[in-house]
Every structure is written in structure tokens, then in C-alpha cells.
Short mmCIF file of C-alpha atoms in Angstrom, two decimals:
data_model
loop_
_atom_site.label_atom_id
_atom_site.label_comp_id
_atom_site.label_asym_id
_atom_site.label_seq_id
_atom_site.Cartn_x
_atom_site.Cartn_y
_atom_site.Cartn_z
CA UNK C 1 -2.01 -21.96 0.42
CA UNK C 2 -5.74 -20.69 -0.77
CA UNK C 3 -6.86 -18.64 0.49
CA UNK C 4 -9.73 -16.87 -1.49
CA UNK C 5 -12.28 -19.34 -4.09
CA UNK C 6 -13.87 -17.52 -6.86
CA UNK C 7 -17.17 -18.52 -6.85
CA UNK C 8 -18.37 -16.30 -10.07
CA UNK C 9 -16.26 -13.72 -11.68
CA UNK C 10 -18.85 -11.80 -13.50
CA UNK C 11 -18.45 -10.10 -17.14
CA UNK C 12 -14.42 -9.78 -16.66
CA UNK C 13 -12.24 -9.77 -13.58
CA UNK C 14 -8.58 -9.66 -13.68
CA UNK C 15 -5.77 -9.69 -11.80
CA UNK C 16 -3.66 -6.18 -11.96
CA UNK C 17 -1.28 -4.37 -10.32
CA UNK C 18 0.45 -0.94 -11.58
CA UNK C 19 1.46 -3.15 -15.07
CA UNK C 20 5.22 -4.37 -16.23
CA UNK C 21 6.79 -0.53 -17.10
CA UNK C 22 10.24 -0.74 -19.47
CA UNK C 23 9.40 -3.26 -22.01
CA UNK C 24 7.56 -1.25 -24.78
CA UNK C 25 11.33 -0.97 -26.69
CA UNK C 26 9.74 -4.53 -26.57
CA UNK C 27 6.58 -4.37 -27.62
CA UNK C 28 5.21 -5.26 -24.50
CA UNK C 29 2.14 -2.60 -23.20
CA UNK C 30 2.59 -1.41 -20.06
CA UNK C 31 -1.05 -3.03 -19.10
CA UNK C 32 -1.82 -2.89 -15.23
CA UNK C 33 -4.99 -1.70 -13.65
CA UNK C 34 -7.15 0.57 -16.09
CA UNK C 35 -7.66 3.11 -13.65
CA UNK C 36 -4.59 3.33 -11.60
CA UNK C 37 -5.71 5.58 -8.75
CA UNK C 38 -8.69 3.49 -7.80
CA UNK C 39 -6.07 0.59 -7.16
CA UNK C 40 -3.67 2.71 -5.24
CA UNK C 41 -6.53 3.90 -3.10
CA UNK C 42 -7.46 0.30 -2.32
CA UNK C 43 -4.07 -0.87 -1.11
CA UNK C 44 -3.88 2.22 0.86
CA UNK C 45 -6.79 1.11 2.60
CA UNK C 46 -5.60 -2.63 3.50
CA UNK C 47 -2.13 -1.00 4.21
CA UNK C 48 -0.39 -3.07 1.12
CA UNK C 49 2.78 -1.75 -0.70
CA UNK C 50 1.55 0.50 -3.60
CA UNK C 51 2.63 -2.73 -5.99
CA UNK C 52 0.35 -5.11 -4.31
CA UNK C 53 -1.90 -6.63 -7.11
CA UNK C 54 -5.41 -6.55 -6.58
CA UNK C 55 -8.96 -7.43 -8.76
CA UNK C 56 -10.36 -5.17 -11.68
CA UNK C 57 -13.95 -6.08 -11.50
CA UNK C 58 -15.90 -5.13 -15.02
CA UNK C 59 -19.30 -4.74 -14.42
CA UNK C 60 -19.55 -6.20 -11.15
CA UNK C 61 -20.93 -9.93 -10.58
CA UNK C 62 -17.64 -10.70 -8.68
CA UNK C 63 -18.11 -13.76 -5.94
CA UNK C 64 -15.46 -14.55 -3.67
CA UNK C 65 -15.09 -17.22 -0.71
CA UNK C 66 -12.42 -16.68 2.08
CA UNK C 67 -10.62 -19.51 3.63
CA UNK C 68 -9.32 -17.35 5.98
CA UNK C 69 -9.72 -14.28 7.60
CA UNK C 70 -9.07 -11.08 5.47
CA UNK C 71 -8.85 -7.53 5.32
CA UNK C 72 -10.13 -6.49 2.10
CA UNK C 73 -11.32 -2.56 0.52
CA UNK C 74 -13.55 -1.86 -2.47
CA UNK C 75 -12.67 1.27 -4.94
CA UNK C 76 -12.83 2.72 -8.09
CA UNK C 77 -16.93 2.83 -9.81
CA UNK C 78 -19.29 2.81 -6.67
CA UNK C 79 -20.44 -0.76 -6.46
CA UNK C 80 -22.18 -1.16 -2.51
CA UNK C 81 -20.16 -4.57 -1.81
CA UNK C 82 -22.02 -7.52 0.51
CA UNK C 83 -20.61 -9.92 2.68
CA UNK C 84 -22.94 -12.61 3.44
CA UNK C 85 -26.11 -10.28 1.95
CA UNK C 86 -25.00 -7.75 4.82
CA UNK C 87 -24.17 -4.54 3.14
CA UNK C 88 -20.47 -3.10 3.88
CA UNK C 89 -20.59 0.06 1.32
CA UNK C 90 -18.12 1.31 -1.53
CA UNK C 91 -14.43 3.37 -0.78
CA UNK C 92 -13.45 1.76 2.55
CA UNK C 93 -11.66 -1.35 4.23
CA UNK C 94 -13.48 -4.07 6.05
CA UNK C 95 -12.98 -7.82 7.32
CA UNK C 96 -13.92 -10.56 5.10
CA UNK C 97 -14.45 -13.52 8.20
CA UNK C 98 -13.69 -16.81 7.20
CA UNK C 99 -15.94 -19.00 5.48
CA UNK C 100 -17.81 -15.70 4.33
CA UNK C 101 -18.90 -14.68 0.71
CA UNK C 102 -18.04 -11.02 -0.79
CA UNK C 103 -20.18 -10.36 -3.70
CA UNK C 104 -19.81 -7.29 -6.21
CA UNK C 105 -22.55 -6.36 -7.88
CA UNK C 106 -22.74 -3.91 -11.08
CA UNK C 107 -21.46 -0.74 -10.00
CA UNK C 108 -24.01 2.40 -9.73
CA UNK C 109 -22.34 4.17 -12.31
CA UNK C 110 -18.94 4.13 -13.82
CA UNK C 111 -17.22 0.75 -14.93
CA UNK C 112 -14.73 -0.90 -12.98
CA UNK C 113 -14.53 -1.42 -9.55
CA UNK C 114 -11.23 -2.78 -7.54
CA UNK C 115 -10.65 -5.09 -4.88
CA UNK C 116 -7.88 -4.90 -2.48
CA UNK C 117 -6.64 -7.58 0.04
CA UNK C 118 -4.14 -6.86 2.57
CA UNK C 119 -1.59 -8.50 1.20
CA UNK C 120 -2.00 -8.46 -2.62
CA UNK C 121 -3.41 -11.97 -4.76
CA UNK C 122 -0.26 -13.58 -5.29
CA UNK C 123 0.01 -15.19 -8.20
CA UNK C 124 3.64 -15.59 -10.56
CA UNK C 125 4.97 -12.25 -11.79
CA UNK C 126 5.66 -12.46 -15.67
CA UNK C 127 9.01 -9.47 -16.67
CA UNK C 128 8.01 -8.25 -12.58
CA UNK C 129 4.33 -7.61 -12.98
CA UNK C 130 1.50 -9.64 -12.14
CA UNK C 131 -1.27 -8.35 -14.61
CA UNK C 132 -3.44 -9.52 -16.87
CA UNK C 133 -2.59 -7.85 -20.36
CA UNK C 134 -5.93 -8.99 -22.33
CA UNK C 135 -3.69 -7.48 -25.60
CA UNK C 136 -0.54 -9.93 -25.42
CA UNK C 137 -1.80 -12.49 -23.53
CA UNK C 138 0.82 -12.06 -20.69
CA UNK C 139 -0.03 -13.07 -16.99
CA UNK C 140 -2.72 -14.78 -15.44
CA UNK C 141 -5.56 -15.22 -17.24
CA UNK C 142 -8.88 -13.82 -16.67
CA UNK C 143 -10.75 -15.34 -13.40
CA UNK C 144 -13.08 -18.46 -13.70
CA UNK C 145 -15.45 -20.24 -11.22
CA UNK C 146 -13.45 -22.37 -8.84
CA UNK C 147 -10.52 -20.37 -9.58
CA UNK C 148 -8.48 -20.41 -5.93
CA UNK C 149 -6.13 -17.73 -5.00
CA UNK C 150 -3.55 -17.17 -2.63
CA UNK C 151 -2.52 -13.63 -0.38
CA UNK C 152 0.92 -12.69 -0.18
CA UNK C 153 3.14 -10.44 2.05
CA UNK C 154 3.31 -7.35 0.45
CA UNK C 155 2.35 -4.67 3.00
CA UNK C 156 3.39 -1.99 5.15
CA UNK C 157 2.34 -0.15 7.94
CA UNK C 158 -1.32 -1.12 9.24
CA UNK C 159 -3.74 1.63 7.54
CA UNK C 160 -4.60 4.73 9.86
CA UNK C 161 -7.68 4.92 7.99
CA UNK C 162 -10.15 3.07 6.55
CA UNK C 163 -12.52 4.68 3.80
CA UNK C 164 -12.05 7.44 1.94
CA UNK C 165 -14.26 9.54 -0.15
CA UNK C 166 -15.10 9.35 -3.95
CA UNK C 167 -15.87 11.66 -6.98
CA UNK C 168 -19.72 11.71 -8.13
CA UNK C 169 -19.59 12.69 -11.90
CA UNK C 170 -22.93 14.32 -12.94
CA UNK C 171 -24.40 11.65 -15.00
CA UNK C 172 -26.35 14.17 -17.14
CA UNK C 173 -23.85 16.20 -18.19
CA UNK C 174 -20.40 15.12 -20.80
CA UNK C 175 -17.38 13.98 -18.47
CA UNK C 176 -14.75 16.38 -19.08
CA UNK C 177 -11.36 14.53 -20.54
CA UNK C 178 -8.83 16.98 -20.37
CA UNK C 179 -6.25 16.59 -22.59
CA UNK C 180 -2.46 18.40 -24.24
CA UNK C 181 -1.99 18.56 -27.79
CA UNK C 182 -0.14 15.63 -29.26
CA UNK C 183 2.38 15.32 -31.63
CA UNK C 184 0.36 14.94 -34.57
CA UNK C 185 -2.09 17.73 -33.77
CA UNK C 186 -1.53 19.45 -37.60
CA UNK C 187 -2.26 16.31 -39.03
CA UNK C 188 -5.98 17.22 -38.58
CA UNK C 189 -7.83 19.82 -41.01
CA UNK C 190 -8.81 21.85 -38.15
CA UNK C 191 -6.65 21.16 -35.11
CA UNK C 192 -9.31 22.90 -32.94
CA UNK C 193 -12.38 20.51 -34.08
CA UNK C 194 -10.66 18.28 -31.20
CA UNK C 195 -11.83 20.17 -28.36
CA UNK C 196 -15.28 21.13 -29.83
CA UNK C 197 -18.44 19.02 -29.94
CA UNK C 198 -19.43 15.51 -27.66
CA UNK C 199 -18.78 12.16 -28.22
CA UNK C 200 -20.43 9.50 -27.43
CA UNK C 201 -19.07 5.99 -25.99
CA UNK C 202 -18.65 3.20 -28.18
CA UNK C 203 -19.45 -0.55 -26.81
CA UNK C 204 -16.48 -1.96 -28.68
CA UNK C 205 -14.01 -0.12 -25.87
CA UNK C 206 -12.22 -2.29 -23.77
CA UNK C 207 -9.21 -1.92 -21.99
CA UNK C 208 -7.36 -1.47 -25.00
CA UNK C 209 -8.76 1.74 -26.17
CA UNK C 210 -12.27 3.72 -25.59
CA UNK C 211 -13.86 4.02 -28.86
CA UNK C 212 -15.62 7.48 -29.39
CA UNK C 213 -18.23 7.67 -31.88
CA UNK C 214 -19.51 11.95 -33.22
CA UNK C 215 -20.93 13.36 -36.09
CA UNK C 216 -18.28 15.98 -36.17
CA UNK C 217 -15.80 13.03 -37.58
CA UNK C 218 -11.95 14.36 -37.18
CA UNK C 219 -10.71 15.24 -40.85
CA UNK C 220 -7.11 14.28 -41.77
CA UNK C 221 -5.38 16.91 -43.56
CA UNK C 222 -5.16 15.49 -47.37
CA UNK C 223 -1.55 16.85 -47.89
CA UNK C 224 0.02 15.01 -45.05
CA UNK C 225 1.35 11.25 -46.34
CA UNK C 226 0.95 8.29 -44.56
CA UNK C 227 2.44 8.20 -41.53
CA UNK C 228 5.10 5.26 -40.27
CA UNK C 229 4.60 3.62 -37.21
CA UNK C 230 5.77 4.97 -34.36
CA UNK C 231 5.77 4.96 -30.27
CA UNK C 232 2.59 5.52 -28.46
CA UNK C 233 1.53 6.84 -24.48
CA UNK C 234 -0.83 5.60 -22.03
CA UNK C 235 -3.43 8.17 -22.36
CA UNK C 236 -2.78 9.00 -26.36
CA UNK C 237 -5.72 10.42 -28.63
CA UNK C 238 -5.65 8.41 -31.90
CA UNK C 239 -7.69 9.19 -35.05
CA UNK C 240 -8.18 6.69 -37.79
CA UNK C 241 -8.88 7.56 -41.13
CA UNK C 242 -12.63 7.28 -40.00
CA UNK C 243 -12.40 10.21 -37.74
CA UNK C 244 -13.51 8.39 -34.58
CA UNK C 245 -11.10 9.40 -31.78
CA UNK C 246 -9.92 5.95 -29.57
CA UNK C 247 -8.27 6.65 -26.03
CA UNK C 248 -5.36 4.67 -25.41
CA UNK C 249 -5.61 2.72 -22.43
CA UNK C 250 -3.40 0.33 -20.12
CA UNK C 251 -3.13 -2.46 -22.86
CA UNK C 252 -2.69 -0.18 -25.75
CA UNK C 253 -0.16 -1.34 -28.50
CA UNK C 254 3.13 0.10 -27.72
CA UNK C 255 3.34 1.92 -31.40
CA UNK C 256 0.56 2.96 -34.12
CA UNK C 257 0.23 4.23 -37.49
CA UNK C 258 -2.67 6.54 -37.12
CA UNK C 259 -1.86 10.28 -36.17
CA UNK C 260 -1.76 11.08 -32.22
CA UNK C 261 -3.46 14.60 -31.87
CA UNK C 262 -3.74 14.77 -28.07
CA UNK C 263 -2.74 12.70 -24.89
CA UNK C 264 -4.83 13.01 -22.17
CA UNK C 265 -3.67 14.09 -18.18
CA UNK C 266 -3.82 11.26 -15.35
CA UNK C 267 -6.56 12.36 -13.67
CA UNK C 268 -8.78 11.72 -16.97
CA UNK C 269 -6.97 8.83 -18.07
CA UNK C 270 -8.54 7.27 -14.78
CA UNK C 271 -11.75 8.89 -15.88
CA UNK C 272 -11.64 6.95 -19.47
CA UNK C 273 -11.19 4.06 -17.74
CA UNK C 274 -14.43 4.38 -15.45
CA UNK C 275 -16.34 5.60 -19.32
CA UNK C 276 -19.50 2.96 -19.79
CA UNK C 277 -20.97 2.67 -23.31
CA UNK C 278 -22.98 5.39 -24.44
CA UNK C 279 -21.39 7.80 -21.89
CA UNK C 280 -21.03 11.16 -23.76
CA UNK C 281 -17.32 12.89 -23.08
CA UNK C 282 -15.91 16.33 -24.24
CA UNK C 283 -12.20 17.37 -25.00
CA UNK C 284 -10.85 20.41 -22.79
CA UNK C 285 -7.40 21.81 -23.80
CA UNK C 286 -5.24 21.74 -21.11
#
């Protein structure tokens, strides 16, 4: 049965739940919503099962039609959600009536916002997941106008509360990505440079990596050789032979051949994920 049409999905708006774990032996990302605890936080709200798939909304622009009568909840970057041109806020749950239109317009700040229906989108799981991986290809692909989806069963409990509050990051100021060393920390000249100057937010990223761009440039050491291919993490810090740092994100390639000098914490691989273009971002040892 339908029960949600898409009218418009914006920029980019996917389907993702917490991503298909134990395949990368595979080659197969983990993928799954880019920032994790904005998800979670959504089903919470509509009550689902922590697996429930939801929407990852780029940039807003998301139109949806109910059928029926829903419970849905907006997360993640603070986008003031409509229903019918009647305003129903950011960070809490709320009935879509039938025959009503949510719309999701660009988000305040930060990048992607999530939508949560009590129930999850059910669409067919590919190896147990049913998220979009943009990298392979694998799951449903990316939502189109007239797209019609369907609400399954997955929740629990009804929800003994319905909003919840959110993070403001001081737009004026570098978001702080704090981050361990990584296993190929002495391939850099100076090991330290990592956690010294800003860098600034390239608009290549995508849910793939965040691209960094900073005149500091990362130096690889010249009497190091060149390095096989090996096993990569959610949240790795990878330097090219340019220097640029890229931040490995949910539908990162499951091994590289570029040294990995840090790995970020969860908290701030959430935080990468919410990183617009141009944002400027600093390194903090953890």
C-alpha cells in the first residue's frame, strides 16, 4: 500500500537507515544515514525500532503527500518543517493528516535534515539494510517526483515524548572535529601540523568524504614508500599526496591507499556530516 507521494525531492533525498554493517571483508561500505544520531533521534520521536529507515534530506526542498494519516519527526540541521504552509518547527514529532503536504525547506544552517515516520519507509532490504549507498549503487535509488512509498511495522513502545532539543554551533567560529591519531600518523612530516591551522570546506564533499581545502597542505614524509591498500573506518582522516585532508564518511570505500593520520570520535563524525561548503573546521587531539 502507499502511503506517502513524493511530490519534489529537492537537491538529494535518500532513503537510510543505520547502513548494512559486516560486508566491508566485501567491499561493501557500511553506508546508512550520514549523521547517525540525527536519525536515531527521529525514530525515537515516532517511537520506531532504532533500525527503522527514514529520509536524509540534502539541502531541504523535500515535498511529501500522505495518503494516510501519519506520525512523522524532523531532525538533524534545523530546517522549520510546514504542513500545509502551517509551520510545525524542527526536533519534534507531529501528525501529518491525510491528504496533507510536508514540505522541507533548506535547513538554517548545517546540511542534512532527517525525516522519521512511525513506522519506517519500507522499501526491500538489500544484505539487511535498506539504504541508499550513492558509492556502490546498492538500495533504492535516490527519490524522484511521483515516487510513492509505503510505512512499515517497525516500532515499539508509543514515544513518551515528543521533541527534543538541538545543538546551535556558532556559525562564526571553526567547528571543532575532534579526532585520535591514526595509524599512519608518522607518515606526515610533522605529525602535529594535523591539529594546527583551519580548513575550509570543499563543495566537492558528499557523502563519501568531506573534502578540506588549507594553505598549511599536510606534507608526506619523503622516506616513507608507497603505501598498499589497506582497510579503512567510518570517521578516518585521509591525506592524499596533495595534502588536503578528506573525512571519511558513511559511503567511504572500505580500503585506501593514501595514509590515515587520524579518525575522528562519533560525536564529530555526526558533525562532518552536518559540514556545508565553505564551513571552516579545526582538528582537536583527543
Amino acid at each position: 500500500m502507499t502511503d506517502l507521494i513524493v511530490v519534489a525531492p529537492g537537491p538529494l533525498t535518500t532513503v537510510q537507515d543505520l547502513g548494512r554493517a559486516g560486508y566491508a571483508d566485501l567491499g561493501v561500505p557500511l553506508s546508512g544515514a550520514a549523521d547517525r544520531r540525527a536519525l536515531k533521534l527521529a525514530n525515537r520521536l515516532v517511537g520506531n525500532t532504532e533500525w527503522a529507515a527514514g529520509l536524509e534530506v540534502t539541502l531541504g526542498g523535500l515535498r511529501l503527500r500522505a495518503r494516510r494519516q501519519v506520525l512523522i519527526a524532523i531532525t538533524g540541521a534545523p530546517a522549520d518543517a510546514r504542513i500545509d504552509d502551517v509551520d510545525r518547527g524542527h526536533h519534534n514529532a507531529t501528525v501529518l493528516p491525510a491528504g496533507a503536504e510536508l514540505f522541507v525547506p533548506s535547513p538554517r544552517s548545517g546540511l542534512r535534515t532527517y525525516v522519521a515516520v512511525r513506522g519506517g519507509i519500507d522499501v526491500a532490504p538489500v544484505l539487511g539494510s535498506r539504504s541508499t549507498d550513492l558509492l556502490s549503487g546498492l538500495g533504492p535509488a535516490p527519490l524522484r517526483a511521483g515516487d510513492e512509498l509505503a510505512v512499515g511495522d517497525l516500532t515499539g513502545p508509543w514515544p513518551s515524548a515528543t521533541e527534543a532539543p538541538w545543538d546551535v554551533l556558532d556559525p562564526h567560529r571553526p567547528v571543532p572535529l575532534y579526532a585520535s591519531a591514526g595509524p599512519r600518523i608518522n607518515h606526515l612530516e610533522d605529525p602535529a601540523a594535523l591539529y594546527t591551522g583551519i580548513w575550509t570546506v570543499n563543495p566537492a564533499s558528499d557523502r563519501v568524504g568531506v573534502r578540506l581545502d588549507g594553505n598549511q597542505g599536510l606534507r608526506h614524509r619523503s622516506d616513507v614508500g608507497e603505501m598498499r591498500s589497506e582497510p579503512v573506518a567510518l570517521g578516518s582522516i585521509q591525506i592524499p599526496p596533495s595534502g588536503q585532508p578528506v573525512i571519511f564518511l558513511a559511503d567511504h570505500p572500505t580500503t585506501g591507499g593514501y595514509p590515515v593520520v587520524g579518525v575522528l570520535v562519533a560525536d564529530s563524525i555526526y558533525a562532518a556530516a552536518q559540514l556545508t561548503p565553505g564551513r571552516e573546521v579545526r582538528f582537536v587531539a583527543d
